[in-house]
Structures are given as structure tokens and as C-alpha cells.
XYZ file of C-alpha atoms in Angstrom:
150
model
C -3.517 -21.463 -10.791
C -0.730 -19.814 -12.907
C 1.328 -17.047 -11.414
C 0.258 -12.978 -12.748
C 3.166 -10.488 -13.160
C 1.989 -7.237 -12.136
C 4.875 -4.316 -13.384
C 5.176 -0.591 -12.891
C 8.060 1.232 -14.393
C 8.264 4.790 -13.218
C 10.837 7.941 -13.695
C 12.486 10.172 -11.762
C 13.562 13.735 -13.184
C 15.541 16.708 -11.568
C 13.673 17.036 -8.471
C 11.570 14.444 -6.049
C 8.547 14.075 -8.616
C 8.416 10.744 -9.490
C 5.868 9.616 -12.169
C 4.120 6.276 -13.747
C 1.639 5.800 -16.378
C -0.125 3.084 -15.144
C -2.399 1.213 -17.361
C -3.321 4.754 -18.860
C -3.426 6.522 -15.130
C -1.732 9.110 -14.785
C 0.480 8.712 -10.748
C 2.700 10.786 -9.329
C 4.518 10.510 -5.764
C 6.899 13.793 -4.429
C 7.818 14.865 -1.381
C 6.054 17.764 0.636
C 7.887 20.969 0.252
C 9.005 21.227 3.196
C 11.130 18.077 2.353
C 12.566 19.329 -0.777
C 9.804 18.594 -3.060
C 6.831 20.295 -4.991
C 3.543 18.917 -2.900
C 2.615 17.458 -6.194
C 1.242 13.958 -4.906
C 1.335 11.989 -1.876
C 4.870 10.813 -0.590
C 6.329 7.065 -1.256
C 5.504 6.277 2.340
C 1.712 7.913 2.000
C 1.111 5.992 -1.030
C 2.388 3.157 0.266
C -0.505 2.831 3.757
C -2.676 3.790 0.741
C -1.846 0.939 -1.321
C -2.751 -1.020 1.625
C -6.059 0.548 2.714
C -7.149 0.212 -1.212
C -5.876 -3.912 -0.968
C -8.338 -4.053 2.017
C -11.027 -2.535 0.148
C -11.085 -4.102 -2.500
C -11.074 -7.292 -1.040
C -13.788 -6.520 1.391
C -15.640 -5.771 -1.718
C -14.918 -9.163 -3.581
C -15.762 -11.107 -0.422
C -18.960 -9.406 0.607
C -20.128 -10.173 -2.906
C -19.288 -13.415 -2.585
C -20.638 -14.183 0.776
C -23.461 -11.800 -0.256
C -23.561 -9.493 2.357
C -24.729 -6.013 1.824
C -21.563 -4.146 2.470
C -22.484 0.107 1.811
C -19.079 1.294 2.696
C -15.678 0.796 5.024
C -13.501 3.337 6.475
C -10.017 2.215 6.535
C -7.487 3.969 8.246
C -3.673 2.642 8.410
C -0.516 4.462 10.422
C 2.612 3.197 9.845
C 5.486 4.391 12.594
C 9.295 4.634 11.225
C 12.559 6.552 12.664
C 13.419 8.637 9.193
C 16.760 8.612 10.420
C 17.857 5.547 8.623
C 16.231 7.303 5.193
C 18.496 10.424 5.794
C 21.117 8.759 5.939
C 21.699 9.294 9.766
C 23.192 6.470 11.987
C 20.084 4.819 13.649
C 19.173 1.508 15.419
C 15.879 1.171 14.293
C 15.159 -0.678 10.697
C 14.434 2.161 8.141
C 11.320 0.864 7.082
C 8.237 0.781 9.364
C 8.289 -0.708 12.956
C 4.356 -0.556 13.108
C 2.004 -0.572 11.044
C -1.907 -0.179 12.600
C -5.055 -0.718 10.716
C -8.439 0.373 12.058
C -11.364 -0.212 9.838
C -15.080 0.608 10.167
C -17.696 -1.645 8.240
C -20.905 -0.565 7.163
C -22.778 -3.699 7.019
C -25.662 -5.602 8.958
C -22.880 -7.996 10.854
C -22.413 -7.506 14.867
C -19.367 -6.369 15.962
C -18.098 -10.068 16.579
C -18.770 -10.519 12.297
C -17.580 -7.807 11.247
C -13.978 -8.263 13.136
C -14.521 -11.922 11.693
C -14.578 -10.175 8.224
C -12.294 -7.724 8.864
C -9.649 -10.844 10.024
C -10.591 -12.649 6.749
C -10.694 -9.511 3.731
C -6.650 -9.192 5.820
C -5.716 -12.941 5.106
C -6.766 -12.748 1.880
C -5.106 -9.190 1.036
C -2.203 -9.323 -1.294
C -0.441 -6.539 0.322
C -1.285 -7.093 3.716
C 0.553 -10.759 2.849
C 3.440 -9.017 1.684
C 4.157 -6.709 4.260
C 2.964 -9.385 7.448
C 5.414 -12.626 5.860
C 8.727 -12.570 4.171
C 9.034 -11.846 0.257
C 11.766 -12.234 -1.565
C 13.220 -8.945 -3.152
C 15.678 -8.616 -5.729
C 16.665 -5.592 -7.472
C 19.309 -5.120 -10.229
C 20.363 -2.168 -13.383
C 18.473 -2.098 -16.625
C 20.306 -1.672 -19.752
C 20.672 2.340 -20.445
C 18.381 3.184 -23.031
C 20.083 6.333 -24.703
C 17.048 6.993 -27.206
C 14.956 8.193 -24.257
């Protein structure tokens, strides 16, 4: 199967509000205000468990349709753990991203306990993010070309 680019470009202004139009949806990440920012959306960090909880979702929902079991609903609750040290700046021994990152999910479905973890273990394998974040992915990043019609 061929490889899918996925791309978001998004800007940064004067302050911490950072925005995207993404295929016509309006997103916006900032910092709370007692970080600097305006409490206008969720923080990088925020969105990013929430990215994750969504991956699991929707794959929970792709493969209960396609083993055809009646899935009404998941709760899925991820905590990440970090030292913010190394994002201030500050000297720290820890990595800067997260150390720990915990998901707990709840399944609304007719599957014992024993199935639904089976599930659960499965919709995570097959969960782009949850790839990305558990194995090593290359990351590159480099400058655009200024654009000065902006």
C-alpha cells in the first residue's frame, strides 16, 4: 500500500495562540493564563494526550465494525508525566518530553473483561499515534523559505 502524507501548517502571532485551519477546522492551542497565555484552547501538551485518546477511538471504532461487535461508547483517559524544567529552559536530568505516559480506557461493549483488554491491546497496536510515540520515528525539521507577501 502506498505511503499518505498527512500536513498541518500552523502560525504563531505575538502571544502563545497558535492557530491551524485544518481541512476547514478551525484549531487553536495557547497556554493557560497563568503561563503567559490567553486560555484560548487546550495547551500543546493537552492536545497532544488528546490526539492520542481520539487515535484510540477511532480505531476502536473501525475495528469493532469490522469484527462486528456492538461497541456504544469508550472512555479514554491518558496522563502523560514530564519535569517542565527542560521546557523552561532550566538545567534538568530528565528528557523534556514525557517520561510516562498511562492510558486507562473503559469499553462499553458485550466482551468480558478478558475481551475487552484483548481489544483494548489490539485498537493500541493498530493506533497510528500510539505507534509513534511507543517505537522510534524519525524526525527532521528544517526553515521554509520567508514568504514576505504574508
Amino acid at each position: 500500500m502506498a505511503m499518505k502524507s498527512i500536513s498541518v501548517t500552523a502560525y504563531l502571532g505575538t502571544a502563545y495562540t497558535i492557530e491551524a485551519d485544518i481541512r476547514g477546522h478551525r484549531a487553536i492551542i495557547d497556554q493557560p493564563q497563568a503561563g503567559g497565555g490567553s486560555d484560548l484552547g487546550p495547551s500543546p501538551l493537552e492536545l497532544f494526550l488528546f490526539s492520542l485518546a481520539g487515535c484510540i477511538g477511532s480505531i476502536a471504532r473501525i475495528a469493532a465494525t469490522q469484527q462486528r461487535i456492538a461497541l456504544r461508547g469508550m472512555r479514554i483517559s491518558v496522563e502523560g508525566d514530564l519535569n517542565p524544567a527542560g521546557l523552561l529552559g532550566k538545567p534538568s536530568e530528565d528528557r523534556v518530553g514525557f517520561q510516562t505516559i498511562t492510558i486507562a480506557a473503559e469499553i462499553d461493549a458485550d466482551l468480558s473483561d478478558d475481551a475487552k483488554l484483548k481489544f483494548l491491546d489490539e485498537v493500541c497496536a493498530r493506533c497510528p499515534l500510539h505507534d509513534n510515540i511507543h517505537y522510534e520515528t524519525a524526525l527532521r525539521h528544517s526553515m521554509l523559505e520567508a514568504d514576505c507577501t504574508v
